[in-house]
Amino acid sequence: MTTTDIALTELLTLSDSGQWHRAACRGDPNHEAWFPYPSQDFDYAREICAGCPLLAACTEYAASTGQSGVWGGREYDRGRVIRS
């Protein structure tokens, strides 16, 4: 199983926050947009994140748990912001 095969809702359940059900990305069928290659833009994911009520919590979660992919409108690699 690759990272892009994992549903975003499965990733969100890793958090102990009871608020992930409010995430703007929840249920998004475009999984690959959340794990772009370095040569790909991530405008689609960034636009969805921009209107999310959990933007700050999402970025904090990604940084503190070493996530990779787009979280809170930023792209992370093992918890470090590589693009914003």
JSON list of C-alpha atoms in Angstrom, two decimals:
[
{"chain": "A", "resi": 1, "resn": "MET", "atom": "CA", "xyz": [0.00, 0.00, 0.00]},
{"chain": "A", "resi": 2, "resn": "THR", "atom": "CA", "xyz": [1.37, 3.40, -0.94]},
{"chain": "A", "resi": 3, "resn": "THR", "atom": "CA", "xyz": [0.71, 6.68, 0.81]},
{"chain": "A", "resi": 4, "resn": "THR", "atom": "CA", "xyz": [-1.70, 7.69, -1.93]},
{"chain": "A", "resi": 5, "resn": "ASP", "atom": "CA", "xyz": [-3.73, 4.53, -1.35]},
{"chain": "A", "resi": 6, "resn": "ILE", "atom": "CA", "xyz": [-4.54, 5.58, 2.22]},
{"chain": "A", "resi": 7, "resn": "ALA", "atom": "CA", "xyz": [-7.78, 7.50, 2.60]},
{"chain": "A", "resi": 8, "resn": "LEU", "atom": "CA", "xyz": [-7.41, 10.94, 4.15]},
{"chain": "A", "resi": 9, "resn": "THR", "atom": "CA", "xyz": [-9.99, 9.98, 6.74]},
{"chain": "A", "resi": 10, "resn": "GLU", "atom": "CA", "xyz": [-7.69, 7.16, 7.85]},
{"chain": "A", "resi": 11, "resn": "LEU", "atom": "CA", "xyz": [-4.86, 9.64, 8.37]},
{"chain": "A", "resi": 12, "resn": "LEU", "atom": "CA", "xyz": [-7.05, 12.02, 10.30]},
{"chain": "A", "resi": 13, "resn": "THR", "atom": "CA", "xyz": [-8.08, 9.36, 12.79]},
{"chain": "A", "resi": 14, "resn": "LEU", "atom": "CA", "xyz": [-4.46, 9.20, 13.99]},
{"chain": "A", "resi": 15, "resn": "SER", "atom": "CA", "xyz": [-5.10, 12.37, 15.94]},
{"chain": "A", "resi": 16, "resn": "ASP", "atom": "CA", "xyz": [-6.72, 12.32, 19.34]},
{"chain": "A", "resi": 17, "resn": "SER", "atom": "CA", "xyz": [-8.65, 15.47, 18.43]},
{"chain": "A", "resi": 18, "resn": "GLY", "atom": "CA", "xyz": [-12.38, 15.10, 18.30]},
{"chain": "A", "resi": 19, "resn": "GLN", "atom": "CA", "xyz": [-12.61, 17.84, 15.68]},
{"chain": "A", "resi": 20, "resn": "TRP", "atom": "CA", "xyz": [-11.26, 16.11, 12.56]},
{"chain": "A", "resi": 21, "resn": "HIS", "atom": "CA", "xyz": [-14.80, 15.43, 11.35]},
{"chain": "A", "resi": 22, "resn": "ARG", "atom": "CA", "xyz": [-14.92, 19.19, 10.54]},
{"chain": "A", "resi": 23, "resn": "ALA", "atom": "CA", "xyz": [-11.85, 19.07, 8.27]},
{"chain": "A", "resi": 24, "resn": "ALA", "atom": "CA", "xyz": [-12.42, 20.53, 4.80]},
{"chain": "A", "resi": 25, "resn": "CYS", "atom": "CA", "xyz": [-10.44, 17.67, 3.23]},
{"chain": "A", "resi": 26, "resn": "ARG", "atom": "CA", "xyz": [-12.51, 14.94, 4.86]},
{"chain": "A", "resi": 27, "resn": "GLY", "atom": "CA", "xyz": [-13.88, 12.65, 2.20]},
{"chain": "A", "resi": 28, "resn": "ASP", "atom": "CA", "xyz": [-11.96, 14.32, -0.62]},
{"chain": "A", "resi": 29, "resn": "PRO", "atom": "CA", "xyz": [-11.59, 11.73, -3.41]},
{"chain": "A", "resi": 30, "resn": "ASN", "atom": "CA", "xyz": [-8.47, 13.35, -4.92]},
{"chain": "A", "resi": 31, "resn": "HIS", "atom": "CA", "xyz": [-5.93, 11.58, -2.68]},
{"chain": "A", "resi": 32, "resn": "GLU", "atom": "CA", "xyz": [-2.93, 12.24, -4.89]},
{"chain": "A", "resi": 33, "resn": "ALA", "atom": "CA", "xyz": [-3.37, 16.01, -4.53]},
{"chain": "A", "resi": 34, "resn": "TRP", "atom": "CA", "xyz": [-2.48, 15.68, -0.85]},
{"chain": "A", "resi": 35, "resn": "PHE", "atom": "CA", "xyz": [0.81, 13.89, -1.58]},
{"chain": "A", "resi": 36, "resn": "PRO", "atom": "CA", "xyz": [2.26, 15.75, -4.59]},
{"chain": "A", "resi": 37, "resn": "TYR", "atom": "CA", "xyz": [5.60, 15.02, -6.20]},
{"chain": "A", "resi": 38, "resn": "PRO", "atom": "CA", "xyz": [8.11, 17.87, -5.82]},
{"chain": "A", "resi": 39, "resn": "SER", "atom": "CA", "xyz": [7.55, 18.87, -9.43]},
{"chain": "A", "resi": 40, "resn": "GLN", "atom": "CA", "xyz": [3.76, 19.13, -8.97]},
{"chain": "A", "resi": 41, "resn": "ASP", "atom": "CA", "xyz": [1.95, 22.12, -7.59]},
{"chain": "A", "resi": 42, "resn": "PHE", "atom": "CA", "xyz": [-0.40, 21.69, -4.69]},
{"chain": "A", "resi": 43, "resn": "ASP", "atom": "CA", "xyz": [-2.82, 24.52, -5.45]},
{"chain": "A", "resi": 44, "resn": "TYR", "atom": "CA", "xyz": [-5.85, 22.22, -5.25]},
{"chain": "A", "resi": 45, "resn": "ALA", "atom": "CA", "xyz": [-5.01, 21.09, -1.72]},
{"chain": "A", "resi": 46, "resn": "ARG", "atom": "CA", "xyz": [-3.94, 24.57, -0.63]},
{"chain": "A", "resi": 47, "resn": "GLU", "atom": "CA", "xyz": [-7.29, 26.03, -1.77]},
{"chain": "A", "resi": 48, "resn": "ILE", "atom": "CA", "xyz": [-9.25, 23.45, 0.22]},
{"chain": "A", "resi": 49, "resn": "CYS", "atom": "CA", "xyz": [-7.08, 24.07, 3.28]},
{"chain": "A", "resi": 50, "resn": "ALA", "atom": "CA", "xyz": [-7.57, 27.84, 3.03]},
{"chain": "A", "resi": 51, "resn": "GLY", "atom": "CA", "xyz": [-11.21, 27.57, 4.04]},
{"chain": "A", "resi": 52, "resn": "CYS", "atom": "CA", "xyz": [-10.77, 24.88, 6.68]},
{"chain": "A", "resi": 53, "resn": "PRO", "atom": "CA", "xyz": [-11.70, 25.65, 10.30]},
{"chain": "A", "resi": 54, "resn": "LEU", "atom": "CA", "xyz": [-8.91, 23.33, 11.45]},
{"chain": "A", "resi": 55, "resn": "LEU", "atom": "CA", "xyz": [-6.06, 24.97, 9.54]},
{"chain": "A", "resi": 56, "resn": "ALA", "atom": "CA", "xyz": [-3.94, 25.81, 12.60]},
{"chain": "A", "resi": 57, "resn": "ALA", "atom": "CA", "xyz": [-4.61, 22.48, 14.33]},
{"chain": "A", "resi": 58, "resn": "CYS", "atom": "CA", "xyz": [-3.74, 20.61, 11.16]},
{"chain": "A", "resi": 59, "resn": "THR", "atom": "CA", "xyz": [-0.36, 22.31, 10.75]},
{"chain": "A", "resi": 60, "resn": "GLU", "atom": "CA", "xyz": [0.45, 21.74, 14.41]},
{"chain": "A", "resi": 61, "resn": "TYR", "atom": "CA", "xyz": [-0.50, 18.07, 14.09]},
{"chain": "A", "resi": 62, "resn": "ALA", "atom": "CA", "xyz": [1.66, 17.58, 10.98]},
{"chain": "A", "resi": 63, "resn": "ALA", "atom": "CA", "xyz": [4.70, 19.17, 12.59]},
{"chain": "A", "resi": 64, "resn": "SER", "atom": "CA", "xyz": [4.38, 17.44, 15.95]},
{"chain": "A", "resi": 65, "resn": "THR", "atom": "CA", "xyz": [3.76, 13.96, 14.55]},
{"chain": "A", "resi": 66, "resn": "GLY", "atom": "CA", "xyz": [6.20, 14.01, 11.63]},
{"chain": "A", "resi": 67, "resn": "GLN", "atom": "CA", "xyz": [3.65, 13.84, 8.81]},
{"chain": "A", "resi": 68, "resn": "SER", "atom": "CA", "xyz": [4.38, 14.11, 5.10]},
{"chain": "A", "resi": 69, "resn": "GLY", "atom": "CA", "xyz": [2.08, 15.53, 2.46]},
{"chain": "A", "resi": 70, "resn": "VAL", "atom": "CA", "xyz": [-0.12, 18.62, 2.47]},
{"chain": "A", "resi": 71, "resn": "TRP", "atom": "CA", "xyz": [-1.41, 19.60, 5.88]},
{"chain": "A", "resi": 72, "resn": "GLY", "atom": "CA", "xyz": [-2.94, 22.98, 6.66]},
{"chain": "A", "resi": 73, "resn": "GLY", "atom": "CA", "xyz": [-2.05, 24.39, 3.26]},
{"chain": "A", "resi": 74, "resn": "ARG", "atom": "CA", "xyz": [1.65, 23.55, 3.58]},
{"chain": "A", "resi": 75, "resn": "GLU", "atom": "CA", "xyz": [3.63, 20.63, 2.28]},
{"chain": "A", "resi": 76, "resn": "TYR", "atom": "CA", "xyz": [5.54, 18.64, 4.88]},
{"chain": "A", "resi": 77, "resn": "ASP", "atom": "CA", "xyz": [8.26, 16.05, 4.71]},
{"chain": "A", "resi": 78, "resn": "ARG", "atom": "CA", "xyz": [8.49, 14.12, 7.98]},
{"chain": "A", "resi": 79, "resn": "GLY", "atom": "CA", "xyz": [7.15, 17.05, 9.96]},
{"chain": "A", "resi": 80, "resn": "ARG", "atom": "CA", "xyz": [9.24, 19.77, 8.31]},
{"chain": "A", "resi": 81, "resn": "VAL", "atom": "CA", "xyz": [7.63, 22.37, 6.05]},
{"chain": "A", "resi": 82, "resn": "ILE", "atom": "CA", "xyz": [9.14, 22.10, 2.58]},
{"chain": "A", "resi": 83, "resn": "ARG", "atom": "CA", "xyz": [6.66, 24.32, 0.68]},
{"chain": "A", "resi": 84, "resn": "SER", "atom": "CA", "xyz": [4.00, 26.77, 1.74]}
]
